[in-house]
Coordinates of C-alpha atoms in Angstrom, one line a residue:
Chain A
M1 CA 27.6 -33.2 26.8
S2 CA 25.7 -31.4 29.5
G3 CA 22.3 -32.2 29.9
A4 CA 21.0 -28.8 29.1
M5 CA 22.9 -29.0 26.0
K6 CA 21.6 -32.3 24.9
R7 CA 18.5 -30.9 25.5
G8 CA 18.8 -27.6 23.4
F9 CA 20.4 -30.1 20.8
Q10 CA 17.5 -32.4 20.6
R11 CA 15.1 -29.1 20.0
L12 CA 17.6 -28.5 17.4
L13 CA 17.2 -31.5 15.7
F14 CA 13.3 -31.6 16.5
F15 CA 13.2 -28.3 14.4
G16 CA 15.4 -29.7 11.6
R17 CA 13.4 -32.4 11.0
E18 CA 10.1 -30.7 11.4
L19 CA 11.3 -27.6 9.1
L20 CA 11.8 -30.3 6.3
N21 CA 8.7 -31.4 6.2
H22 CA 7.8 -28.1 5.4
P23 CA 8.5 -26.6 2.1
S24 CA 7.5 -23.0 2.2
G25 CA 9.7 -22.9 5.6
L26 CA 12.6 -24.6 4.2
T27 CA 12.7 -22.4 0.8
G28 CA 12.4 -19.3 3.3
L29 CA 15.5 -20.5 5.3
A30 CA 17.3 -21.5 2.1
V31 CA 17.1 -18.2 0.3
L32 CA 18.0 -16.8 3.7
M33 CA 21.2 -18.8 4.0
F34 CA 22.3 -17.5 0.7
L35 CA 21.5 -13.9 1.4
L36 CA 23.9 -14.3 5.0
L37 CA 26.0 -15.5 2.7
V38 CA 25.9 -12.1 0.5
V39 CA 26.0 -10.3 3.9
I40 CA 29.2 -12.1 5.2
L41 CA 31.1 -12.6 1.6
A42 CA 30.0 -8.7 0.2
P43 CA 33.7 -7.6 0.2
L44 CA 34.6 -10.4 -1.6
I45 CA 32.0 -11.2 -3.9
S46 CA 31.6 -7.4 -4.8
P47 CA 32.9 -6.5 -8.2
Y48 CA 34.0 -2.9 -7.4
D49 CA 34.1 -0.6 -4.7
P50 CA 30.4 0.7 -3.7
V51 CA 31.5 3.9 -3.3
A52 CA 34.2 4.6 -6.0
Q53 CA 32.7 7.3 -8.7
D54 CA 33.4 6.5 -12.4
W55 CA 32.4 9.4 -14.6
S56 CA 33.3 7.6 -17.9
S57 CA 30.2 4.8 -17.0
V58 CA 27.3 6.8 -15.5
L59 CA 24.1 5.4 -15.6
T60 CA 24.4 2.4 -17.6
P61 CA 22.1 -0.4 -18.0
P62 CA 23.0 -3.5 -17.0
S63 CA 25.7 -5.2 -19.0
W64 CA 28.5 -7.6 -18.6
S65 CA 30.5 -5.2 -17.1
H66 CA 27.8 -3.9 -14.8
P67 CA 25.3 -6.7 -14.3
F68 CA 22.9 -4.5 -12.7
G69 CA 24.0 -1.4 -14.2
T70 CA 25.1 2.0 -12.9
D71 CA 23.8 5.1 -10.7
Q72 CA 24.4 9.0 -11.7
Y73 CA 27.8 8.7 -10.1
G74 CA 29.0 6.0 -12.3
R75 CA 28.9 3.5 -8.9
D76 CA 28.4 0.1 -9.4
V77 CA 24.8 -0.8 -8.1
M78 CA 25.4 -4.5 -7.8
S79 CA 28.3 -3.9 -5.5
R80 CA 26.2 -1.1 -3.5
I81 CA 23.8 -3.8 -3.4
F82 CA 25.9 -6.2 -1.7
W83 CA 27.4 -3.8 0.8
G84 CA 24.1 -2.2 1.2
S85 CA 22.6 -5.7 2.6
R86 CA 24.9 -5.5 5.7
V87 CA 23.8 -1.9 6.7
T88 CA 20.1 -3.2 6.0
F89 CA 20.3 -6.5 7.8
A90 CA 22.5 -4.9 10.7
G91 CA 20.1 -2.4 11.5
G92 CA 17.1 -4.5 11.2
L93 CA 18.6 -7.7 13.2
L94 CA 20.1 -5.3 16.4
T95 CA 16.7 -3.9 16.2
V96 CA 15.1 -7.0 17.1
L97 CA 17.6 -8.1 19.0
I98 CA 17.6 -5.0 21.5
A99 CA 13.9 -4.9 21.1
S100 CA 13.0 -8.4 21.9
L101 CA 15.6 -8.2 24.4
V102 CA 14.5 -5.2 26.7
G103 CA 10.9 -6.4 25.9
T104 CA 11.3 -9.8 27.4
T105 CA 13.0 -9.1 30.4
L106 CA 10.4 -6.6 31.2
G107 CA 7.9 -8.9 30.5
L108 CA 9.1 -11.5 33.1
I109 CA 9.8 -8.9 35.6
A110 CA 5.9 -7.7 35.1
G111 CA 4.7 -11.3 35.0
F112 CA 6.8 -12.8 38.1
Y113 CA 6.6 -10.0 40.6
E114 CA 2.6 -8.6 40.8
S115 CA 3.2 -5.9 42.3
V116 CA 3.9 -1.7 41.7
I117 CA 6.4 -2.7 39.4
S118 CA 4.1 -4.9 37.2
Y119 CA 1.6 -1.9 37.3
V120 CA 4.3 0.5 36.0
I121 CA 5.6 -1.5 33.4
M122 CA 2.4 -2.6 31.9
R123 CA 0.8 0.7 32.0
L124 CA 4.2 2.1 30.1
T125 CA 3.8 -0.8 27.3
D126 CA 0.2 0.3 27.0
F127 CA 1.4 3.7 26.4
F128 CA 4.1 2.8 23.8
L129 CA 1.8 0.1 22.2
A130 CA -1.3 2.7 21.5
F131 CA 1.3 5.0 19.2
P132 CA 1.3 3.5 15.3
S133 CA 4.9 2.4 15.7
L134 CA 6.0 3.7 12.4
L135 CA 4.8 7.1 13.5
L136 CA 6.6 7.0 16.8
A137 CA 9.9 6.0 15.3
V138 CA 9.5 8.4 12.8
L139 CA 9.0 11.2 15.9
I140 CA 11.9 9.7 17.8
A141 CA 14.1 9.6 14.7
A142 CA 13.6 12.9 13.6
T143 CA 14.0 14.4 17.4
I144 CA 17.6 12.4 18.0
G145 CA 18.7 13.2 14.6
P146 CA 19.2 10.8 11.6
G147 CA 21.9 8.0 11.6
L148 CA 21.9 4.2 11.6
I149 CA 22.2 3.9 15.1
N150 CA 19.7 6.4 15.9
A151 CA 17.1 4.7 13.5
T152 CA 18.0 1.5 15.5
L153 CA 17.4 3.4 18.4
A154 CA 14.3 4.5 17.4
L155 CA 12.9 1.4 16.2
V156 CA 13.5 -0.5 19.6
V157 CA 11.9 2.1 21.6
S158 CA 8.8 1.6 19.6
W159 CA 9.1 -2.0 19.6
W160 CA 9.6 -3.2 22.9
P161 CA 6.3 -2.7 24.3
W162 CA 5.2 -6.1 21.7
Y163 CA 7.7 -8.4 23.4
S164 CA 6.9 -7.3 26.4
R165 CA 3.4 -7.7 26.3
L166 CA 3.6 -11.1 24.7
V167 CA 5.9 -12.7 27.7
Y168 CA 3.6 -10.8 30.3
G169 CA 1.0 -13.1 28.9
Q170 CA 2.7 -16.2 28.7
V171 CA 4.2 -16.0 32.3
L172 CA 0.9 -15.2 34.1
S173 CA -0.4 -18.3 32.1
I174 CA 2.8 -20.7 33.0
K175 CA 2.8 -19.5 36.5
Q176 CA -0.7 -21.2 36.8
E177 CA 0.6 -24.7 36.0
P178 CA 1.6 -27.4 38.9
Y179 CA 4.9 -27.4 37.9
I180 CA 5.7 -23.9 39.1
E181 CA 3.8 -24.7 42.4
A182 CA 5.9 -28.3 42.7
A183 CA 8.9 -26.2 42.1
R184 CA 8.1 -23.3 45.1
A185 CA 6.8 -26.3 46.9
I186 CA 10.4 -28.1 47.3
G187 CA 11.8 -24.8 47.7
A188 CA 13.5 -23.5 44.5
P189 CA 14.8 -19.9 44.2
S190 CA 12.6 -17.3 42.6
T191 CA 15.5 -16.8 40.0
R192 CA 15.7 -21.1 39.4
I193 CA 11.8 -20.8 38.9
V194 CA 12.3 -18.4 36.3
F195 CA 15.1 -19.1 34.1
K196 CA 14.4 -22.9 34.2
H197 CA 10.6 -23.2 34.3
I198 CA 8.8 -19.8 33.1
L199 CA 11.1 -18.5 30.3
P200 CA 12.2 -21.9 28.2
Q201 CA 8.2 -22.3 28.1
A202 CA 7.6 -18.6 27.4
L203 CA 10.1 -18.9 24.5
P204 CA 8.7 -20.2 21.5
P205 CA 5.8 -17.6 20.7
V206 CA 9.0 -14.7 21.6
L207 CA 10.7 -16.9 18.6
V208 CA 8.2 -16.7 16.5
Q209 CA 7.7 -13.2 17.1
F210 CA 11.3 -12.8 16.4
T211 CA 11.3 -14.0 13.1
M212 CA 8.4 -12.2 11.8
D213 CA 9.8 -9.1 12.9
L214 CA 12.8 -9.4 11.2
S215 CA 10.8 -8.9 8.4
Y216 CA 8.7 -5.9 9.8
A217 CA 12.5 -4.3 11.3
L218 CA 14.2 -4.5 7.5
L219 CA 11.3 -3.1 5.8
S220 CA 10.9 0.0 8.7
M221 CA 14.5 0.7 8.4
A222 CA 14.3 0.8 4.6
T223 CA 11.7 2.6 5.2
L224 CA 13.7 5.2 7.4
S225 CA 16.3 5.6 5.0
F226 CA 13.8 6.0 2.5
I227 CA 12.2 9.1 4.2
G228 CA 15.9 10.4 5.0
L229 CA 16.2 9.7 9.0
G230 CA 17.9 6.4 8.7
T231 CA 21.8 5.8 6.7
Q232 CA 22.6 8.8 5.2
P233 CA 24.2 8.7 1.8
P234 CA 27.0 7.9 -0.1
T235 CA 26.6 4.5 2.4
P236 CA 24.9 2.1 0.2
E237 CA 21.6 1.0 2.1
W238 CA 18.7 -0.3 0.2
G239 CA 16.1 2.2 1.6
V240 CA 18.8 4.9 0.3
M241 CA 19.3 3.4 -2.8
I242 CA 15.5 3.4 -3.9
S243 CA 15.2 7.1 -2.5
E244 CA 18.1 8.1 -4.7
A245 CA 16.6 6.3 -7.5
R246 CA 13.4 8.5 -7.6
G247 CA 15.2 11.3 -9.4
Y248 CA 16.0 8.7 -12.8
L249 CA 12.6 7.5 -12.7
L250 CA 11.5 9.2 -15.4
K251 CA 14.4 9.0 -17.0
G252 CA 13.9 5.2 -17.6
C253 CA 16.6 4.4 -15.5
W254 CA 15.0 1.2 -13.9
W255 CA 17.4 -0.8 -12.9
L256 CA 18.4 2.1 -9.8
F257 CA 15.4 1.3 -7.9
L258 CA 14.5 -2.5 -9.1
W259 CA 17.3 -4.2 -7.7
P260 CA 17.4 -2.6 -3.8
G261 CA 13.3 -3.1 -3.6
F262 CA 14.2 -6.8 -5.2
F263 CA 16.4 -7.6 -2.4
L264 CA 14.9 -6.6 -0.1
L265 CA 11.3 -7.8 -0.9
L266 CA 13.2 -11.1 -1.1
S267 CA 14.4 -10.9 2.5
I268 CA 11.4 -9.9 3.9
I269 CA 9.3 -12.9 2.1
C270 CA 11.9 -15.3 3.4
F271 CA 11.7 -13.6 7.3
I272 CA 7.8 -14.1 6.9
M273 CA 7.6 -17.7 5.3
L274 CA 10.3 -18.9 8.1
G275 CA 8.2 -17.5 10.7
D276 CA 5.1 -19.0 9.5
A277 CA 6.7 -22.1 9.2
L278 CA 8.0 -21.5 12.8
N279 CA 4.4 -20.8 13.8
D280 CA 3.1 -24.1 12.4
I281 CA 6.0 -26.1 14.4
L282 CA 5.3 -24.7 17.3
N283 CA 1.6 -24.4 17.7
P284 CA 0.3 -27.5 16.5
K285 CA -3.3 -26.4 17.0
I286 CA -2.9 -25.2 13.5
K287 CA -2.0 -28.4 12.2
M288 CA -5.4 -29.5 12.9
V289 CA -6.8 -26.9 10.5
M290 CA -5.2 -28.9 7.9
K291 CA -7.9 -31.9 8.4
V292 CA -10.6 -29.6 7.7
R293 CA -12.5 -30.6 4.7
R294 CA -13.2 -28.4 2.4
L295 CA -17.1 -27.3 1.7
R296 CA -18.1 -28.1 -1.7
F297 CA -20.3 -25.8 -3.6
Chain B
M1 CA -20.5 -5.2 33.2
G2 CA -23.0 -3.1 32.0
L3 CA -22.7 -1.4 28.4
A4 CA -22.9 2.3 30.2
R5 CA -19.9 1.5 32.9
Y6 CA -17.9 -0.2 29.8
L7 CA -18.3 3.1 28.0
L8 CA -17.3 5.3 31.0
Y9 CA -14.4 2.6 31.9
R10 CA -13.1 3.2 28.3
T11 CA -13.6 6.6 28.2
L12 CA -11.9 7.5 30.9
G13 CA -8.9 5.0 29.3
L14 CA -8.9 7.0 26.3
L15 CA -8.4 9.9 28.5
L16 CA -5.6 8.3 30.0
V17 CA -3.7 6.9 26.8
V18 CA -4.0 10.8 25.5
L19 CA -2.7 12.0 28.2
G20 CA 0.1 9.7 28.8
V21 CA 1.3 9.7 24.9
L22 CA 1.4 13.8 25.4
V23 CA 3.5 13.1 28.4
I24 CA 5.7 11.0 26.3
T25 CA 5.9 13.4 23.7
F26 CA 7.0 15.9 25.5
V27 CA 9.6 13.7 27.2
I28 CA 11.0 12.8 23.8
T29 CA 10.8 16.2 22.1
R30 CA 11.8 18.6 25.2
V31 CA 13.7 16.5 27.7
I32 CA 15.8 14.3 25.9
P33 CA 17.4 16.8 23.3
G34 CA 20.0 18.7 24.6
D35 CA 18.8 22.0 23.3
P36 CA 15.1 21.7 22.1
A37 CA 15.2 25.6 21.1
S38 CA 17.4 24.8 18.1
L39 CA 15.8 21.9 17.3
F40 CA 12.6 24.0 17.1
A41 CA 14.1 26.5 15.2
G42 CA 15.9 24.3 12.4
P43 CA 19.2 24.9 10.9
Q44 CA 18.4 28.0 9.0
H45 CA 17.4 30.1 11.8
S46 CA 20.5 29.5 14.5
D47 CA 21.4 32.8 15.6
P48 CA 21.5 33.5 19.2
E49 CA 19.1 35.8 19.2
T50 CA 16.1 33.4 17.6
L51 CA 17.0 31.1 19.7
E52 CA 16.5 33.0 23.0
R53 CA 13.0 34.5 21.2
I54 CA 12.1 30.6 20.8
R55 CA 12.9 29.8 24.5
T56 CA 10.9 32.7 25.7
L57 CA 8.0 32.0 23.0
M58 CA 7.9 28.2 24.3
G59 CA 8.3 28.7 27.9
L60 CA 11.9 26.8 28.1
N61 CA 13.1 28.7 30.9
K62 CA 10.3 27.9 32.9
P63 CA 10.5 24.8 35.4
L64 CA 9.8 21.5 33.9
Y65 CA 6.6 20.6 35.0
Q66 CA 5.2 24.3 34.0
Q67 CA 6.3 23.5 30.1
L68 CA 4.6 20.3 30.5
I69 CA 1.2 21.9 31.5
D70 CA 1.8 24.6 28.9
F71 CA 2.7 21.7 26.3
I72 CA -0.7 20.2 26.9
T73 CA -3.1 23.3 27.4
A74 CA -1.2 24.5 23.9
F75 CA -2.3 21.6 22.0
I76 CA -5.7 21.1 23.3
K77 CA -6.4 24.9 22.5
G78 CA -5.1 24.1 18.5
D79 CA -2.1 25.8 18.7
L80 CA -0.1 23.3 16.9
G81 CA 3.1 25.5 16.4
F82 CA 4.5 27.1 13.1
S83 CA 5.8 26.1 9.8
W84 CA 8.8 27.9 8.8
H85 CA 9.1 25.7 5.5
T86 CA 5.6 26.6 4.6
G87 CA 5.3 30.1 6.5
R88 CA 1.8 29.1 7.7
S89 CA 0.5 27.7 11.1
V90 CA 0.6 24.2 11.4
A91 CA -2.9 24.1 12.2
E92 CA -3.9 25.7 9.0
E93 CA -1.8 23.2 6.9
L94 CA -3.4 20.4 8.4
A95 CA -6.9 21.6 8.0
D96 CA -6.1 22.1 4.2
R97 CA -4.5 18.5 4.1
F98 CA -6.4 16.6 6.2
P99 CA -9.3 15.7 4.0
I100 CA -7.0 14.7 1.4
T101 CA -5.5 12.3 3.5
F102 CA -8.8 11.0 4.8
E103 CA -10.0 10.7 0.9
L104 CA -6.9 8.6 0.1
S105 CA -7.2 6.7 3.5
M106 CA -10.6 6.0 2.6
L107 CA -10.3 4.5 -1.0
S108 CA -7.4 2.3 0.3
L109 CA -9.8 0.9 2.9
I110 CA -12.5 0.3 0.7
F111 CA -10.1 -1.5 -1.9
S112 CA -8.7 -3.4 1.3
I113 CA -11.7 -4.7 2.5
T114 CA -13.5 -5.6 -0.6
V115 CA -10.4 -7.5 -2.0
G116 CA -8.8 -8.6 0.9
I117 CA -12.3 -10.5 3.1
P118 CA -13.7 -12.2 0.0
L119 CA -10.2 -13.7 -0.9
G120 CA -9.7 -14.7 2.4
I121 CA -12.8 -16.4 3.1
I122 CA -12.3 -18.2 -0.8
S123 CA -8.7 -19.3 0.2
A124 CA -10.3 -20.9 3.7
V125 CA -13.1 -22.4 2.2
K126 CA -10.9 -24.1 -0.8
H127 CA -7.9 -24.1 1.5
E128 CA -4.9 -26.7 0.1
S129 CA -6.4 -26.3 -3.5
S130 CA -4.5 -24.8 -6.1
I131 CA -6.5 -20.8 -5.9
D132 CA -5.7 -21.2 -2.3
Y133 CA -2.0 -21.8 -3.0
V134 CA -1.8 -18.4 -5.4
I135 CA -4.0 -16.9 -2.9
R136 CA -1.4 -17.2 0.1
T137 CA 1.4 -16.6 -2.3
L138 CA 0.5 -13.0 -3.5
S139 CA -1.0 -12.4 0.2
I140 CA 2.9 -12.9 1.4
V141 CA 4.3 -11.0 -1.6
G142 CA 1.8 -8.4 -0.4
V143 CA 2.2 -8.1 2.9
G144 CA 6.4 -7.9 2.0
I145 CA 6.2 -5.5 -0.6
P146 CA 7.9 -2.0 0.4
S147 CA 4.9 0.5 -0.2
F148 CA 7.4 2.9 -1.5
W149 CA 9.0 0.6 -3.6
L150 CA 5.6 -0.8 -5.3
G151 CA 4.5 3.0 -5.6
L152 CA 7.7 3.4 -7.8
L153 CA 7.3 0.6 -9.9
L154 CA 3.6 1.5 -10.9
I155 CA 4.6 4.7 -11.7
Y156 CA 7.4 3.4 -13.9
F157 CA 5.0 1.1 -15.8
F158 CA 1.6 2.5 -15.9
G159 CA 2.9 6.0 -15.8
F160 CA 6.1 6.4 -17.2
N161 CA 6.1 3.3 -20.0
L162 CA 2.4 2.7 -20.9
K163 CA 1.4 6.3 -20.2
L164 CA -1.9 4.9 -18.9
L165 CA -2.2 6.7 -15.5
P166 CA -1.1 10.1 -14.5
I167 CA 2.3 10.2 -12.4
G168 CA 1.4 12.8 -9.6
G169 CA -0.4 15.2 -8.5
L170 CA -4.5 15.2 -7.9
L171 CA -5.6 17.2 -10.8
T172 CA -4.3 17.6 -14.3
P173 CA -3.5 21.4 -14.4
T174 CA -6.3 21.8 -17.2
L175 CA -8.7 21.4 -14.9
T176 CA -10.2 23.9 -12.0
R177 CA -10.6 22.6 -8.4
P178 CA -14.3 22.8 -6.8
P179 CA -15.1 25.4 -4.7
K180 CA -14.4 23.8 -1.3
I181 CA -17.3 22.6 0.3
T182 CA -15.8 19.7 2.2
G183 CA -12.4 20.0 1.2
L184 CA -12.9 15.9 -0.1
L185 CA -11.7 16.7 -3.5
L186 CA -14.1 13.6 -4.8
L187 CA -17.3 14.8 -2.4
D188 CA -16.9 18.5 -3.7
S189 CA -16.7 17.5 -7.5
L190 CA -20.1 15.3 -7.3
L191 CA -21.6 18.1 -5.1
T192 CA -20.7 20.7 -8.0
G193 CA -21.6 18.1 -10.2
K194 CA -18.4 18.2 -12.4
I195 CA -18.0 14.9 -13.2
D196 CA -15.1 15.1 -15.7
V197 CA -13.0 16.4 -12.5
F198 CA -14.4 13.6 -10.3
N199 CA -13.2 10.8 -13.4
D200 CA -9.7 12.8 -13.1
V201 CA -9.0 12.7 -9.2
L202 CA -10.3 9.5 -9.2
L203 CA -7.7 8.5 -11.7
H204 CA -5.1 10.1 -9.9
Y205 CA -6.0 8.1 -6.4
L206 CA -5.7 4.7 -8.8
M207 CA -1.7 4.2 -8.0
P208 CA -1.4 5.8 -4.8
A209 CA -4.4 3.8 -3.4
F210 CA -3.3 0.4 -4.5
S211 CA -0.1 0.7 -3.2
L212 CA -0.8 1.3 0.1
G213 CA -4.3 -0.6 0.0
I214 CA -1.8 -3.8 -0.7
G215 CA -0.3 -4.2 2.2
I216 CA -3.9 -4.1 4.2
V217 CA -5.2 -6.6 1.5
S218 CA -2.6 -9.1 2.5
H219 CA -3.2 -9.1 6.0
L220 CA -6.7 -9.1 5.7
I221 CA -6.6 -12.3 3.4
R222 CA -4.2 -14.1 5.9
L223 CA -6.2 -13.0 9.3
T224 CA -9.6 -14.1 7.1
R225 CA -8.4 -17.1 6.0
A226 CA -6.7 -18.3 9.6
S227 CA -10.2 -17.1 11.1
V228 CA -12.4 -18.6 9.0
L229 CA -10.2 -22.0 8.8
E230 CA -10.6 -21.8 12.8
V231 CA -14.3 -21.7 12.6
L232 CA -14.4 -24.0 10.3
Q233 CA -13.5 -26.8 12.5
E234 CA -16.2 -25.8 15.4
P235 CA -18.4 -28.5 16.4
Y236 CA -21.5 -26.6 15.3
V237 CA -20.2 -26.6 11.7
V238 CA -19.7 -30.2 12.0
T239 CA -23.1 -30.5 13.1
A240 CA -24.7 -28.0 10.5
V241 CA -22.9 -30.3 7.8
A242 CA -24.3 -33.2 9.2
K243 CA -27.6 -31.9 9.3
G244 CA -27.5 -31.4 5.9
L245 CA -27.3 -27.7 5.7
P246 CA -26.9 -26.2 2.3
P247 CA -22.9 -25.2 2.0
R248 CA -23.5 -21.6 1.1
K249 CA -26.3 -20.9 4.0
L250 CA -23.8 -22.8 6.4
L251 CA -21.0 -20.4 5.1
I252 CA -22.7 -17.1 5.5
E253 CA -24.7 -18.0 8.9
H254 CA -22.7 -19.9 10.6
V255 CA -19.5 -19.4 9.5
L256 CA -18.6 -15.9 8.8
R257 CA -20.9 -14.4 11.0
N258 CA -18.3 -15.9 13.9
A259 CA -15.5 -15.9 11.5
L260 CA -15.2 -11.9 10.5
M261 CA -15.6 -10.6 14.1
P262 CA -11.9 -11.2 14.7
V263 CA -11.2 -9.5 11.7
T264 CA -13.3 -6.5 12.2
S265 CA -11.3 -5.8 15.4
W266 CA -8.1 -5.5 13.6
T267 CA -9.6 -2.6 11.3
G268 CA -8.0 -0.4 14.3
M269 CA -4.5 -1.4 13.7
V270 CA -5.2 -0.5 9.9
V271 CA -5.7 3.2 10.6
G272 CA -2.1 3.1 12.2
Y273 CA -0.9 1.5 9.0
L274 CA -2.6 3.8 6.9
L275 CA -1.3 7.3 8.4
G276 CA 2.1 5.6 8.4
G277 CA 1.7 4.7 4.9
S278 CA 0.7 7.9 3.7
I279 CA 3.7 9.7 4.9
L280 CA 5.2 7.4 1.9
I281 CA 3.0 7.2 -0.5
E282 CA 1.4 10.7 -0.4
N283 CA 5.1 12.0 -1.1
I284 CA 6.0 9.5 -4.0
F285 CA 2.8 10.9 -6.0
G286 CA 3.2 14.4 -4.9
I287 CA -0.5 14.4 -3.1
P288 CA -0.7 17.3 -0.9
G289 CA -1.9 15.7 2.6
V290 CA -0.2 15.4 5.9
G291 CA 1.9 12.3 4.8
S292 CA 3.6 14.5 2.4
F293 CA 3.7 17.4 4.9
V294 CA 5.8 15.2 7.5
F295 CA 8.0 14.1 4.8
E296 CA 8.8 17.3 3.4
S297 CA 9.0 19.1 7.2
I298 CA 11.8 15.9 8.0
M299 CA 13.6 17.0 4.5
H300 CA 13.6 20.8 5.6
L301 CA 14.1 19.6 9.5
D302 CA 11.1 22.1 10.3
Y303 CA 10.5 20.4 13.4
A304 CA 7.3 22.0 14.6
P305 CA 5.0 20.4 12.2
I306 CA 6.7 16.6 12.5
L307 CA 5.5 16.7 15.8
S308 CA 2.3 18.0 15.5
S309 CA 1.1 16.2 12.7
V310 CA 2.4 12.9 14.4
L311 CA 1.0 13.7 17.7
L312 CA -2.4 14.6 15.6
M313 CA -2.4 11.1 13.7
A314 CA -1.6 9.5 17.0
I315 CA -4.8 11.1 18.1
I316 CA -7.0 9.9 15.3
Y317 CA -5.4 6.6 15.7
F318 CA -6.8 6.1 19.4
T319 CA -10.3 7.7 18.6
I320 CA -10.7 5.5 15.5
N321 CA -9.9 2.6 17.8
F322 CA -11.8 3.9 20.8
V323 CA -14.9 3.7 18.6
L324 CA -14.3 0.6 17.1
D325 CA -14.0 -1.1 20.8
I326 CA -17.2 0.4 21.7
L327 CA -18.9 -1.0 18.4
Y328 CA -17.2 -4.1 19.2
A329 CA -18.6 -4.5 22.7
V330 CA -21.9 -3.6 21.5
L331 CA -21.8 -6.1 18.8
D332 CA -20.4 -8.8 21.1
P333 CA -21.5 -8.5 24.4
R334 CA -18.7 -11.0 26.0
V335 CA -15.9 -8.5 25.4
R336 CA -17.5 -6.3 28.1
L337 CA -18.0 -9.2 30.1
K338 CA -14.3 -9.6 30.8

């Protein structure tokens, strides 16, 4: 086993051990694993075809044959939830992955080379940060047209600056560390300093942000779909399902909007709990807080 | 840096940001789409004649830099384009709708602050107790809950099932709208002395303001809790406890004063959240504000209103953040020293 792999493995072990002592983080992770299984196994565990219409059982409440009920076209809601998890998760994950990759790279460049490039990148970051992100995403998605890929793109454009600013700040402070100067003194090339010494130190807060952002990404993705700018019907997606259910709300068809919202909420909460846990593990400063005495009144 | 210089510095910064955002918006809306004219015309009006007219009207035949200058001057002059799905100018629509969005946002904000901050303080002071766990759990659910879904849940339970609250709109049709003074329905009905209208409107605002505010309440709880906990471990708090200062006095004079500063700076973000959320909530509850205008325009692919409304919301957002930053600098001189 090479050194880097061994270190990585040890780090993972450390995370695992710490997470075991963190009940809410562990719960979040466990439920997410379960949801991930649903995402992967959707074609196997879905009882029906998610887009197959069945006019003999339209708008039926939950029953043994349709545990989550059926919608206005007689489509099985449970199968649509399972298949929809794929769309929502894929969109959310892709958004955060690309945004963090772009943002981190730009932040690294801006932080490492303090020059005109750095100035340009950071001013651009400021302009994009100044825009409320959902509004910017709505504007972009409305311009380039609705659809899953376009919605992802719109969210990426409004999210990368969070990462570039985070990483920029990290790099600036890490650069002051003596070991960076030491690496410079022994003549290490810039690329080695960036990838070997700066990046690994800058990553932990990015990881926390990444996990937290997954929750917001799922929410934003569903929101865009709900407004009609994301995934288009008849593709099953949680936001689309909630939007379609609106027309049947006052007919008492609660099962149409309850399930997609419930699963969306569940996934979001789990990502938040996991993000909080990672934050606790990576920022031991918070742990001290636990020792503060309670004020008595 | 003195306060005057700080003000000047920040004002220049604000102008730069507004200009930058106008340029970015211009690039997004005029340069990226292949044919901006057909985008603005919408699907129903895509005959070549109309497109050509729109091209001359929007100045799409001119060089790009000239278009940019025209775009910015038109916006400054208040020429926000025409909404073909309502048949009125966007500026007129926004003038009618903005007070309603403002009123709804204010109600949500008041709700959030009066509930969120006290709960956050209780949660921090009684941390690791059962109250703390309950509040923390609720706040995580509140942060995660999709506001539009919550709105539908509320409509289903309180409007459809229990028939306790009105499911949409702002006013029961049997009542007449108060004469327009400020455009704010609640204020106008009070000013004209129509208490029944006031009560009715307030009842209509309850569920929307709650759905819009719950995310902010939860964020505020989390922020306040973290901030108060951080201050609680400061040496001066330990000293004050050691000196035997009564807890209530300690909390109010030493802890909250210092802990709530970072929380106030977050209020700026709230505005962005409220404006974005209004797109969803106003539509769900059928409230004729700016948010539902954006939503309907998206549904009709009516492009000019989307662009202008979003741009206007962004500018409101900058301005409020700007004012807050200044207030912050006045309250805490350390901020301007940086």
